Short mmCIF file of C-alpha atoms in Angstrom, two decimals:
data_model
loop_
_atom_site.label_atom_id
_atom_site.label_comp_id
_atom_site.label_asym_id
_atom_site.label_seq_id
_atom_site.Cartn_x
_atom_site.Cartn_y
_atom_site.Cartn_z
CA UNK A 5 128.99 -148.95 -19.75
CA UNK A 6 126.69 -147.90 -22.56
CA UNK A 7 126.94 -149.03 -26.17
CA UNK A 8 127.86 -145.51 -27.18
CA UNK A 9 130.76 -145.48 -24.70
CA UNK A 10 132.02 -148.77 -26.14
CA UNK A 11 131.80 -147.30 -29.64
CA UNK A 12 133.86 -144.27 -28.55
CA UNK A 13 136.46 -146.53 -26.89
CA UNK A 14 136.78 -148.57 -30.08
CA UNK A 15 137.13 -145.43 -32.23
CA UNK A 16 139.74 -143.84 -29.97
CA UNK A 17 141.67 -147.13 -29.84
CA UNK A 18 141.71 -147.33 -33.64
CA UNK A 19 142.95 -143.74 -33.85
CA UNK A 20 145.59 -144.44 -31.20
CA UNK A 21 146.78 -147.45 -33.17
CA UNK A 22 147.13 -145.34 -36.32
CA UNK A 23 148.97 -142.71 -34.29
CA UNK A 24 151.47 -145.34 -33.18
CA UNK A 25 152.13 -146.14 -36.83
CA UNK A 26 153.33 -142.57 -37.39
CA UNK A 27 156.82 -143.50 -36.15
CA UNK A 28 157.40 -146.80 -37.93
CA UNK A 29 160.75 -147.70 -36.39
CA UNK A 30 159.43 -146.88 -32.91
CA UNK A 31 156.31 -148.98 -33.64
CA UNK A 32 158.35 -152.04 -34.61
CA UNK A 33 160.72 -151.58 -31.71
CA UNK A 34 157.80 -151.32 -29.29
CA UNK A 35 156.58 -154.72 -30.48
CA UNK A 36 160.11 -156.02 -30.07
CA UNK A 37 160.37 -154.56 -26.59
CA UNK A 38 157.31 -156.48 -25.42
CA UNK A 39 158.75 -159.69 -26.84
CA UNK A 40 162.24 -159.06 -25.46
CA UNK A 41 160.93 -158.28 -21.99
CA UNK A 42 158.97 -161.52 -21.91
CA UNK A 43 161.83 -163.53 -23.43
CA UNK A 44 164.21 -162.17 -20.81
CA UNK A 45 161.87 -163.47 -18.10
CA UNK A 46 161.70 -166.85 -19.87
CA UNK A 47 165.47 -167.07 -20.19
CA UNK A 48 165.91 -166.19 -16.53
CA UNK A 49 163.33 -168.77 -15.45
CA UNK A 50 164.79 -171.43 -17.79
CA UNK A 51 168.31 -170.80 -16.53
CA UNK A 52 167.23 -171.17 -12.92
CA UNK A 53 165.18 -174.26 -13.74
CA UNK A 54 168.03 -176.00 -15.53
CA UNK A 55 170.66 -175.12 -12.92
CA UNK A 56 168.54 -175.69 -9.82
CA UNK A 57 166.35 -178.68 -10.61
CA UNK A 58 163.56 -179.59 -8.25
CA UNK A 59 163.24 -175.95 -7.18
CA UNK A 60 161.24 -175.72 -3.98
CA UNK A 61 160.17 -179.37 -4.38
CA UNK A 62 158.42 -178.63 -7.68
CA UNK A 63 158.82 -180.55 -10.90
CA UNK A 64 160.23 -178.31 -13.69
CA UNK A 65 157.10 -178.70 -15.85
CA UNK A 66 155.03 -177.51 -12.88
CA UNK A 67 157.35 -174.58 -12.26
CA UNK A 68 156.99 -173.54 -15.91
CA UNK A 69 153.31 -172.92 -15.29
CA UNK A 70 154.24 -170.04 -12.91
CA UNK A 71 156.04 -167.80 -15.43
CA UNK A 72 153.48 -168.78 -18.10
CA UNK A 73 150.58 -167.65 -15.90
CA UNK A 74 152.34 -164.52 -14.73
CA UNK A 75 153.41 -163.46 -18.18
CA UNK A 76 150.03 -164.00 -19.78
CA UNK A 77 148.34 -162.10 -16.94
CA UNK A 78 150.93 -159.35 -17.39
CA UNK A 79 150.32 -159.22 -21.16
CA UNK A 80 146.57 -158.88 -20.56
CA UNK A 81 147.26 -156.12 -18.06
CA UNK A 82 149.49 -154.25 -20.52
CA UNK A 83 146.85 -154.55 -23.25
CA UNK A 84 143.76 -153.56 -21.29
CA UNK A 85 144.78 -151.64 -18.15
CA UNK A 86 148.48 -150.92 -18.47
CA UNK A 87 148.30 -147.12 -18.81
CA UNK A 88 148.03 -146.88 -15.03
CA UNK A 89 151.75 -147.60 -15.10
CA UNK A 90 153.38 -144.21 -15.51
CA UNK A 91 150.32 -142.10 -14.78
CA UNK A 92 152.59 -139.90 -12.67
CA UNK A 93 153.87 -138.29 -15.84
CA UNK A 94 150.35 -137.20 -16.84
CA UNK A 95 150.04 -135.66 -13.40
CA UNK A 96 153.42 -133.93 -13.58
CA UNK A 97 152.60 -132.51 -17.00
CA UNK A 98 149.17 -131.33 -15.87
CA UNK A 99 147.26 -133.50 -18.33
CA UNK A 100 145.04 -134.85 -15.57
CA UNK A 101 143.65 -131.34 -15.12
CA UNK A 102 142.47 -131.44 -18.74
CA UNK A 103 140.95 -134.89 -18.28
CA UNK A 104 138.90 -133.61 -15.35
CA UNK A 105 136.93 -131.18 -17.51
CA UNK A 106 136.18 -133.61 -20.34
CA UNK A 107 132.90 -135.57 -20.46
CA UNK A 108 134.57 -138.98 -19.96
CA UNK A 109 135.74 -140.69 -16.76
CA UNK A 110 139.38 -139.79 -16.02
CA UNK A 111 140.39 -143.44 -15.61
CA UNK A 112 139.04 -144.26 -19.06
CA UNK A 113 140.84 -141.29 -20.59
CA UNK A 114 144.10 -142.45 -19.02
CA UNK A 115 143.60 -145.94 -20.47
CA UNK A 116 142.88 -144.45 -23.89
CA UNK A 117 145.95 -142.19 -23.80
CA UNK A 118 147.84 -144.32 -26.35
CA UNK A 119 147.77 -147.77 -27.88
CA UNK A 120 150.13 -150.17 -26.07
CA UNK A 121 152.07 -151.45 -29.08
CA UNK A 122 154.42 -153.43 -26.84
CA UNK A 123 151.41 -155.53 -25.76
CA UNK A 124 151.53 -157.23 -29.19
CA UNK A 125 155.00 -158.56 -28.44
CA UNK A 126 154.12 -159.29 -24.81
CA UNK A 127 151.04 -161.27 -25.79
CA UNK A 128 152.76 -163.25 -28.57
CA UNK A 129 155.53 -164.52 -26.33
CA UNK A 130 153.24 -165.11 -23.35
CA UNK A 131 150.79 -167.19 -25.40
CA UNK A 132 153.74 -169.15 -26.82
CA UNK A 133 155.06 -169.88 -23.34
CA UNK A 134 151.62 -170.89 -22.06
CA UNK A 135 151.18 -173.31 -24.97
CA UNK A 136 154.65 -174.72 -24.22
CA UNK A 137 153.89 -175.03 -20.49
CA UNK A 138 150.56 -176.76 -21.11
CA UNK A 139 152.04 -179.19 -23.62
CA UNK A 140 154.80 -180.16 -21.17
CA UNK A 141 152.41 -180.43 -18.26
CA UNK A 142 151.57 -183.91 -16.95
CA UNK A 143 148.28 -182.70 -15.51
CA UNK A 144 144.88 -183.79 -16.72
CA UNK A 145 143.46 -180.57 -18.18
CA UNK A 146 139.79 -180.99 -17.37
CA UNK A 147 137.19 -178.30 -18.08
CA UNK A 148 137.29 -177.32 -14.39
CA UNK A 149 141.07 -176.87 -14.40
CA UNK A 150 140.99 -174.84 -17.63
CA UNK A 151 138.21 -172.63 -16.25
CA UNK A 152 140.20 -172.09 -13.05
CA UNK A 153 143.31 -171.22 -15.10
CA UNK A 154 141.35 -168.64 -17.12
CA UNK A 155 139.94 -167.18 -13.89
CA UNK A 156 143.49 -167.02 -12.51
CA UNK A 157 144.74 -165.17 -15.59
CA UNK A 158 141.99 -162.58 -15.25
CA UNK A 159 142.57 -162.41 -11.49
CA UNK A 160 146.31 -161.96 -12.07
CA UNK A 161 145.66 -159.18 -14.55
CA UNK A 162 143.33 -157.43 -12.10
CA UNK A 163 145.74 -157.85 -9.21
CA UNK A 164 148.60 -156.36 -11.18
CA UNK A 165 146.29 -153.53 -12.28
CA UNK A 166 145.26 -153.01 -8.64
CA UNK A 167 148.88 -152.63 -7.53
CA UNK A 168 149.63 -150.07 -10.25
CA UNK A 169 146.34 -148.26 -9.55
CA UNK A 170 147.32 -147.88 -5.89
CA UNK A 171 150.65 -146.34 -6.96
CA UNK A 172 148.79 -144.11 -9.46
CA UNK A 173 146.42 -142.98 -6.69
CA UNK A 174 149.41 -142.09 -4.53
CA UNK A 175 150.85 -140.18 -7.51
CA UNK A 176 147.79 -137.92 -7.51
CA UNK A 177 148.92 -136.67 -4.13
CA UNK A 178 152.70 -137.16 -4.51
CA UNK A 179 153.69 -137.14 -8.21
CA UNK A 180 157.14 -138.54 -7.37
CA UNK A 181 155.41 -141.74 -6.16
CA UNK A 182 155.45 -142.80 -9.80
CA UNK A 183 159.03 -143.86 -9.09
CA UNK A 184 157.58 -146.88 -7.25
CA UNK A 185 155.78 -148.20 -10.30
CA UNK A 186 159.08 -148.95 -12.06
CA UNK A 187 160.27 -150.85 -9.02
CA UNK A 188 156.99 -152.69 -8.79
CA UNK A 189 157.33 -153.86 -12.39
CA UNK A 190 160.89 -154.97 -11.73
CA UNK A 191 159.86 -156.92 -8.60
CA UNK A 192 157.01 -158.64 -10.43
CA UNK A 193 159.35 -159.65 -13.24
CA UNK A 194 162.15 -160.88 -11.00
CA UNK A 195 160.30 -162.63 -8.18
CA UNK A 196 157.03 -163.63 -9.80
CA UNK A 197 158.29 -166.54 -11.89
CA UNK A 198 159.19 -169.35 -9.50
CA UNK A 199 158.05 -171.01 -6.26
CA UNK A 200 158.39 -168.52 -3.44
CA UNK A 201 159.04 -171.31 -0.93
CA UNK A 202 162.72 -171.20 -1.94
CA UNK A 203 162.89 -167.86 -0.10
CA UNK A 204 163.11 -167.45 3.69
CA UNK A 205 159.70 -167.38 5.35
CA UNK A 206 159.88 -163.63 6.17
CA UNK A 207 160.76 -162.71 2.59
CA UNK A 208 158.04 -165.02 1.23
CA UNK A 209 155.61 -163.42 3.69
CA UNK A 210 156.55 -159.95 2.41
CA UNK A 211 155.90 -161.05 -1.19
CA UNK A 212 152.53 -162.48 -0.10
CA UNK A 213 151.07 -159.99 2.35
CA UNK A 214 153.26 -156.90 1.88
CA UNK A 215 153.28 -156.99 -1.89
CA UNK A 216 150.69 -159.57 -3.00
CA UNK A 217 152.88 -160.91 -5.78
CA UNK A 218 152.32 -164.55 -4.75
CA UNK A 219 148.63 -164.31 -5.66
CA UNK A 220 149.38 -163.43 -9.30
CA UNK A 221 150.84 -166.76 -10.40
CA UNK A 222 152.53 -168.72 -7.61
CA UNK A 223 149.41 -169.62 -5.61
CA UNK A 224 147.25 -170.32 -8.71
CA UNK A 225 149.97 -172.60 -10.14
CA UNK A 226 150.38 -174.29 -6.75
CA UNK A 227 146.64 -175.05 -6.60
CA UNK A 228 146.60 -176.33 -10.18
CA UNK A 229 149.63 -178.59 -9.74
CA UNK A 230 148.71 -179.98 -6.32
CA UNK A 231 151.20 -177.95 -4.27
CA UNK A 232 148.45 -175.88 -2.68
CA UNK A 233 149.13 -177.28 0.80
CA UNK A 234 152.81 -176.35 0.89
CA UNK A 235 152.60 -172.65 0.08
CA UNK A 236 152.71 -171.44 3.66
CA UNK A 237 149.15 -170.04 3.57
CA UNK A 238 145.82 -171.88 4.05
CA UNK A 239 144.73 -173.78 0.93
CA UNK A 240 141.49 -171.81 0.63
CA UNK A 241 143.41 -168.53 0.58
CA UNK A 242 145.69 -169.74 -2.21
CA UNK A 243 142.70 -171.10 -4.14
CA UNK A 244 140.85 -167.79 -3.78
CA UNK A 245 143.59 -165.91 -5.69
CA UNK A 246 141.36 -164.93 -8.67
CA UNK A 247 138.69 -163.63 -6.31
CA UNK A 248 141.27 -161.67 -4.33
CA UNK A 249 142.51 -160.16 -7.59
CA UNK A 250 139.01 -158.94 -8.43
CA UNK A 251 138.46 -157.59 -4.90
CA UNK A 252 141.85 -155.87 -4.88
CA UNK A 253 141.05 -154.20 -8.21
CA UNK A 254 137.68 -153.05 -6.93
CA UNK A 255 139.33 -151.60 -3.82
CA UNK A 256 142.03 -149.93 -5.90
CA UNK A 257 139.44 -148.30 -8.16
CA UNK A 258 137.61 -146.96 -5.11
CA UNK A 259 140.90 -145.59 -3.82
CA UNK A 260 141.55 -144.01 -7.26
CA UNK A 261 138.12 -142.36 -7.20
CA UNK A 262 138.69 -141.08 -3.67
CA UNK A 263 142.17 -139.79 -4.55
CA UNK A 264 140.85 -138.07 -7.65
CA UNK A 265 138.19 -136.37 -5.52
CA UNK A 266 140.94 -134.97 -3.32
CA UNK A 267 143.24 -134.06 -6.22
CA UNK A 268 144.44 -130.49 -6.39
CA UNK A 269 146.35 -129.37 -9.47
CA UNK A 270 149.12 -126.81 -9.47
CA UNK A 271 146.54 -124.01 -9.49
CA UNK A 272 144.84 -125.29 -6.34
CA UNK B 20 187.16 -121.22 -15.20
CA UNK B 21 186.68 -124.30 -17.39
CA UNK B 22 186.84 -126.50 -14.32
CA UNK B 23 184.25 -124.34 -12.58
CA UNK B 24 181.79 -124.52 -15.49
CA UNK B 25 182.40 -128.27 -15.79
CA UNK B 26 181.64 -128.66 -12.08
CA UNK B 27 178.44 -126.63 -12.46
CA UNK B 28 177.23 -128.83 -15.31
CA UNK B 29 178.22 -132.10 -13.67
CA UNK B 30 176.41 -131.34 -10.43
CA UNK B 31 173.02 -130.57 -12.02
CA UNK B 32 171.45 -134.02 -11.67
CA UNK B 33 172.96 -134.86 -8.24
CA UNK B 34 171.72 -131.48 -6.94
CA UNK B 35 168.26 -132.24 -8.30
CA UNK B 36 168.31 -135.52 -6.40
CA UNK B 37 169.59 -133.94 -3.19
CA UNK B 38 166.73 -131.44 -3.28
CA UNK B 39 164.10 -134.19 -3.43
CA UNK B 40 164.51 -136.12 -0.15
CA UNK B 41 161.44 -138.34 -0.81
CA UNK B 42 163.10 -139.66 -3.96
CA UNK B 43 166.31 -140.36 -2.08
CA UNK B 44 164.41 -142.12 0.71
CA UNK B 45 162.60 -144.21 -1.89
CA UNK B 46 165.92 -145.04 -3.59
CA UNK B 47 167.42 -146.11 -0.26
CA UNK B 48 164.45 -148.28 0.64
CA UNK B 49 164.35 -149.81 -2.84
CA UNK B 50 168.06 -150.61 -2.77
CA UNK B 51 167.83 -152.16 0.70
CA UNK B 52 164.82 -154.33 -0.12
CA UNK B 53 166.29 -155.35 -3.48
CA UNK B 54 169.55 -156.47 -1.83
CA UNK B 55 167.71 -158.45 0.87
CA UNK B 56 165.50 -160.13 -1.76
CA UNK B 57 168.33 -160.94 -4.15
CA UNK B 58 170.59 -162.30 -1.39
CA UNK B 59 167.68 -164.41 -0.04
CA UNK B 60 166.86 -165.74 -3.50
CA UNK B 61 170.35 -166.94 -4.30
CA UNK B 62 170.86 -168.40 -0.82
CA UNK B 63 167.54 -170.20 -1.21
CA UNK B 64 168.45 -171.53 -4.65
CA UNK B 65 171.79 -172.83 -3.41
CA UNK B 66 170.17 -174.46 -0.38
CA UNK B 67 170.26 -177.93 -1.96
CA UNK B 68 173.04 -177.34 -4.48
CA UNK B 69 176.80 -177.11 -4.17
CA UNK B 70 178.92 -175.42 -6.80
CA UNK B 71 177.17 -174.89 -10.11
CA UNK B 72 178.47 -173.22 -13.29
CA UNK B 73 181.77 -172.70 -11.47
CA UNK B 74 180.18 -170.54 -8.77
CA UNK B 75 179.64 -171.53 -5.16
CA UNK B 76 176.95 -169.99 -2.96
CA UNK B 77 179.02 -167.10 -1.60
CA UNK B 78 180.32 -166.21 -5.05
CA UNK B 79 176.80 -166.22 -6.52
CA UNK B 80 175.38 -164.09 -3.68
CA UNK B 81 178.30 -161.65 -3.90
CA UNK B 82 177.90 -161.40 -7.68
CA UNK B 83 174.14 -160.82 -7.47
CA UNK B 84 174.34 -158.20 -4.71
CA UNK B 85 177.16 -156.32 -6.45
CA UNK B 86 175.09 -156.38 -9.66
CA UNK B 87 172.20 -154.70 -7.81
CA UNK B 88 174.58 -152.08 -6.39
CA UNK B 89 176.23 -151.47 -9.76
CA UNK B 90 172.89 -151.04 -11.51
CA UNK B 91 172.32 -148.11 -9.14
CA UNK B 92 175.21 -146.16 -10.70
CA UNK B 93 173.17 -144.70 -13.59
CA UNK B 94 169.66 -145.13 -12.32
CA UNK B 95 168.46 -141.58 -12.01
CA UNK B 96 165.15 -140.15 -13.03
CA UNK B 97 166.54 -138.03 -15.86
CA UNK B 98 163.10 -137.56 -17.36
CA UNK B 99 161.96 -135.41 -14.41
CA UNK B 100 164.85 -133.06 -15.10
CA UNK B 101 163.45 -132.47 -18.64
CA UNK B 102 166.96 -132.71 -20.01
CA UNK B 103 166.95 -135.97 -21.94
CA UNK B 104 167.77 -135.95 -25.65
CA UNK B 105 164.34 -137.46 -26.29
CA UNK B 106 162.58 -134.51 -24.62
CA UNK B 107 164.78 -131.94 -26.33
CA UNK B 108 164.11 -133.53 -29.72
CA UNK B 109 160.38 -133.65 -28.99
CA UNK B 110 160.10 -130.01 -27.90
CA UNK B 111 162.71 -128.70 -30.35
CA UNK B 112 164.90 -127.38 -27.54
CA UNK B 113 167.84 -129.50 -28.69
CA UNK B 114 168.87 -126.45 -30.68
CA UNK B 115 169.96 -124.71 -27.44
CA UNK B 116 172.60 -127.38 -26.97
CA UNK B 117 174.17 -126.05 -30.15
CA UNK B 118 173.85 -122.35 -29.25
CA UNK B 119 175.68 -122.52 -25.93
CA UNK B 120 179.40 -121.82 -25.56
CA UNK B 121 179.75 -125.44 -24.37
CA UNK B 122 179.79 -128.06 -27.17
CA UNK B 123 176.86 -130.51 -26.84
CA UNK B 124 179.11 -133.56 -26.63
CA UNK B 125 181.01 -132.03 -23.71
CA UNK B 126 177.78 -130.98 -21.98
CA UNK B 127 176.40 -134.51 -22.36
CA UNK B 128 179.64 -136.07 -21.07
CA UNK B 129 179.79 -133.77 -18.04
CA UNK B 130 176.16 -134.44 -17.12
CA UNK B 131 176.79 -138.18 -17.41
CA UNK B 132 179.96 -137.88 -15.33
CA UNK B 133 178.05 -136.12 -12.53
CA UNK B 134 175.34 -138.76 -12.61
CA UNK B 135 177.79 -141.65 -12.57
CA UNK B 136 179.86 -140.21 -9.72
CA UNK B 137 176.68 -139.61 -7.71
CA UNK B 138 175.41 -143.14 -8.41
CA UNK B 139 178.83 -144.54 -7.59
CA UNK B 140 178.70 -142.88 -4.15
CA UNK B 141 175.44 -144.75 -3.51
CA UNK B 142 176.91 -148.02 -4.73
CA UNK B 143 180.04 -147.55 -2.63
CA UNK B 144 178.04 -146.81 0.54
CA UNK B 145 175.86 -149.87 -0.13
CA UNK B 146 178.96 -151.99 -0.71
CA UNK B 147 180.49 -150.86 2.61
CA UNK B 148 177.31 -151.78 4.49
CA UNK B 149 177.01 -155.17 2.73
CA UNK B 150 180.67 -155.93 3.39
CA UNK B 151 180.32 -155.05 7.08
CA UNK B 152 177.15 -157.16 7.33
CA UNK B 153 178.85 -160.12 5.66
CA UNK B 154 176.42 -160.19 2.74
CA UNK B 155 179.25 -159.93 0.20
CA UNK B 156 182.72 -161.35 0.35
CA UNK B 157 185.78 -159.06 0.16
CA UNK B 158 188.00 -159.42 -2.94
CA UNK B 159 190.44 -162.34 -2.85
CA UNK B 160 193.56 -160.16 -2.78
CA UNK B 161 194.77 -156.61 -3.28
CA UNK B 162 195.61 -157.49 -6.89
CA UNK B 163 192.04 -158.70 -7.49
CA UNK B 164 190.70 -155.47 -5.97
CA UNK B 165 192.93 -153.38 -8.21
CA UNK B 166 192.03 -155.25 -11.38
CA UNK B 167 188.34 -155.11 -10.42
CA UNK B 168 188.51 -151.33 -9.93
CA UNK B 169 190.12 -150.87 -13.34
CA UNK B 170 187.66 -153.22 -15.00
CA UNK B 171 184.72 -151.45 -13.32
CA UNK B 172 185.95 -148.10 -14.62
CA UNK B 173 186.24 -149.46 -18.15
CA UNK B 174 182.81 -151.06 -17.78
CA UNK B 175 181.28 -147.73 -16.80
CA UNK B 176 182.89 -146.10 -19.83
CA UNK B 177 181.38 -148.76 -22.09
CA UNK B 178 178.04 -148.18 -20.38
CA UNK B 179 178.29 -144.43 -20.97
CA UNK B 180 178.98 -144.89 -24.68
CA UNK B 181 176.17 -147.43 -25.12
CA UNK B 182 173.72 -145.00 -23.48
CA UNK B 183 175.08 -142.22 -25.68
CA UNK B 184 174.50 -144.23 -28.87
CA UNK B 185 170.88 -144.79 -27.86
CA UNK B 186 170.39 -141.08 -27.14
CA UNK B 187 172.04 -140.15 -30.42
CA UNK B 188 169.53 -142.39 -32.17
CA UNK B 189 166.94 -139.68 -31.41
CA UNK B 190 168.53 -137.39 -33.97
CA UNK B 191 167.37 -139.81 -36.67
CA UNK B 192 164.27 -141.47 -35.21
CA UNK B 193 162.98 -138.54 -33.02
CA UNK B 194 161.93 -141.06 -30.43
CA UNK B 195 164.08 -143.52 -28.55
CA UNK B 196 161.74 -144.75 -25.80
CA UNK B 197 161.59 -148.29 -27.17
CA UNK B 198 165.32 -148.35 -27.90
CA UNK B 199 166.08 -147.32 -24.32
CA UNK B 200 163.83 -150.05 -22.96
CA UNK B 201 165.42 -152.62 -25.26
CA UNK B 202 168.81 -151.41 -24.10
CA UNK B 203 167.86 -151.73 -20.44
CA UNK B 204 166.64 -155.30 -20.94
CA UNK B 205 169.62 -156.23 -23.10
CA UNK B 206 171.93 -154.64 -20.58
CA UNK B 207 170.33 -156.45 -17.63
CA UNK B 208 170.20 -159.77 -19.43
CA UNK B 209 173.51 -159.77 -21.28
CA UNK B 210 175.57 -158.17 -18.56
CA UNK B 211 174.43 -160.62 -15.91
CA UNK B 212 172.14 -158.44 -13.75
CA UNK B 213 169.29 -160.98 -13.85
CA UNK B 214 171.61 -163.94 -13.32
CA UNK B 215 175.37 -164.39 -13.76
CA UNK B 216 176.15 -165.18 -17.40
CA UNK B 217 177.92 -168.35 -16.25
CA UNK B 218 174.53 -169.96 -15.61
CA UNK B 219 173.43 -169.50 -19.21
CA UNK B 220 173.86 -172.03 -22.03
CA UNK B 221 177.13 -171.97 -24.01
CA UNK B 222 175.52 -170.44 -27.12
CA UNK B 223 174.28 -167.54 -25.02
CA UNK B 224 177.71 -166.91 -23.51
CA UNK B 225 179.26 -167.02 -26.99
CA UNK B 226 176.65 -164.59 -28.31
CA UNK B 227 177.21 -162.12 -25.51
CA UNK B 228 180.97 -162.27 -26.08
CA UNK B 229 180.39 -160.41 -29.37
CA UNK B 230 178.33 -157.65 -27.71
CA UNK B 231 179.53 -154.82 -25.47
CA UNK B 232 177.12 -155.52 -22.60
CA UNK B 233 179.11 -158.13 -20.75
CA UNK B 234 182.03 -155.68 -20.67
CA UNK B 235 179.90 -153.35 -18.52
CA UNK B 236 179.23 -155.59 -15.54
CA UNK B 237 179.81 -159.30 -16.03
CA UNK B 238 183.57 -158.96 -16.53
CA UNK B 239 184.30 -156.76 -13.48
CA UNK B 240 182.03 -158.80 -11.20
CA UNK B 241 183.46 -162.12 -12.44
CA UNK B 242 186.94 -160.79 -11.71
CA UNK B 243 185.81 -159.73 -8.22
CA UNK B 244 184.31 -163.07 -7.24
CA UNK B 245 187.19 -165.00 -8.80
CA UNK B 246 185.21 -166.66 -11.59
CA UNK B 247 187.65 -165.10 -14.06
CA UNK B 248 191.18 -165.79 -12.74
CA UNK B 249 193.75 -163.00 -12.60
CA UNK B 250 195.73 -164.76 -15.33
CA UNK B 251 192.88 -164.03 -17.79
CA UNK B 252 192.34 -160.47 -16.58
CA UNK B 253 194.73 -158.93 -19.13
CA UNK B 254 192.71 -160.25 -22.07
CA UNK B 255 189.38 -159.21 -20.55
CA UNK B 256 190.64 -155.70 -19.79
CA UNK B 257 191.94 -155.43 -23.36
CA UNK B 258 188.49 -156.41 -24.71
CA UNK B 259 186.85 -153.78 -22.50
CA UNK B 260 189.37 -151.14 -23.63
CA UNK B 261 188.72 -152.19 -27.24
CA UNK B 262 185.00 -151.57 -26.80
CA UNK B 263 185.70 -148.17 -25.26
CA UNK B 264 187.81 -147.15 -28.26
CA UNK B 265 185.35 -148.50 -30.87
CA UNK B 266 182.34 -146.88 -29.21
CA UNK B 267 184.19 -143.59 -28.62
CA UNK B 268 185.03 -143.34 -32.32
CA UNK B 269 181.54 -144.35 -33.37
CA UNK B 270 179.80 -141.83 -31.08
CA UNK B 271 182.20 -139.10 -32.25
CA UNK B 272 181.12 -139.80 -35.81
CA UNK B 273 177.46 -139.76 -34.76
CA UNK B 274 177.84 -136.39 -32.98
CA UNK B 275 179.24 -134.93 -36.18
CA UNK B 276 176.44 -136.36 -38.32
CA UNK B 277 173.78 -135.40 -35.75
CA UNK B 278 174.86 -131.75 -35.80
CA UNK B 279 173.96 -131.56 -39.50
CA UNK B 280 170.41 -132.67 -38.74
CA UNK B 281 169.62 -129.99 -36.16
CA UNK B 282 167.53 -127.23 -37.71
CA UNK B 283 166.98 -123.94 -35.90
CA UNK B 284 163.81 -121.92 -36.43
CA UNK B 285 162.95 -123.77 -39.62
CA UNK B 286 166.21 -123.37 -41.51
#
């Protein structure tokens, strides 16, 4: 990406931010929505942790690292790549057709569609939870562990982006496929915040290989807290979660490019 | 004639759904997977625990599965139909609601009725399958079933009015996207969709007692699984009815005020 492209991205983002300020009550509520969404996940996780102690053989301070990782990865996704969620509406309204004739990659235009105000709330709560989780953790936070955690956060962000990009690619062919993105978000929120070994093996397998939700936070947290051998998958696979996230995102972007090449608007 | 026009309005959204089989297939698959996942989760959590927060394993699983089914009742893609208040406010077409021979409040109510009846058919079919498969327990007695049905009806009315308030907000704020999302989260959290309210700390239960959300789902489901005994049902039903009356009066006032804000062709 050239320096000029970065300058344009920065300018458009600033304009988008100012545009969000046009509706002040909506702007404030969007920040609140990000915070509320994250808090609801925290409350749910806390309730389960307090009622069902020793969940899946994990100590509660270790379990807390799962929602913290997932939520921070999710907040990063919302901030940087989140516009893939709901791209079906751009397709339904024919905006993609306009993007195709502009001198900027379509994916970038989609990402620059609007400023994600809710990411401010998302990020605030997620950082707060991560700080809380790290302060309660009994682990020795060496430079290696911290580096791995950062890699996992980026990997989690990319993996979540990959899943939504796949749905967005499907939406280019079947606009109603956008319906799945709402479900995907719901599944990530509900089942991404605790050890998946409490679930039956088949269900855990579905959330690992069918929908790779386990790689976002569960496997990284398991590796960090020493539960990497009891996840039901080989240790190396669990440890490679950040790498898998990056590969999945790369694959999803290739799929997006291919789908865009085969896109036909309403006029054929 | 009035009944015929009401029927035509009420069936708009269900007809839209019936004409898009892929969306229905997706809804069916989503509902099935969600039920399997939720039932597995609560069974897994109770694996090493007996009764907690006054709920045993079967009660918790029944509650959670019924919550998934109930959340299906008003989960339609209204945006695709281009008939949400938000879209009408954005494009200025809200004015047509006021030019038709049907008052906007009645049009809105009939559309919502059609959607809720359609969603209820889904929930009922899902309930029958879950009951036959032994995923959920049947109600304790005929009296429990009756009280549950009444409570569910009142809960759906509360839900309708809460959604209406959020839509009416558009007349003042032009946009309600964030408010709708906040409502969905508040509704899921405070009505017990994420987890039964009984698992939450006391302060949380007290807080939700002052809000209308628990009247939508938590009360009917708690009555069904027996967490709220029949002896307390009268009070709970009265609270639900109270919310219906308060919200009905409030939304009536808002409709009146909203009408004054609609401007046609610039004046």
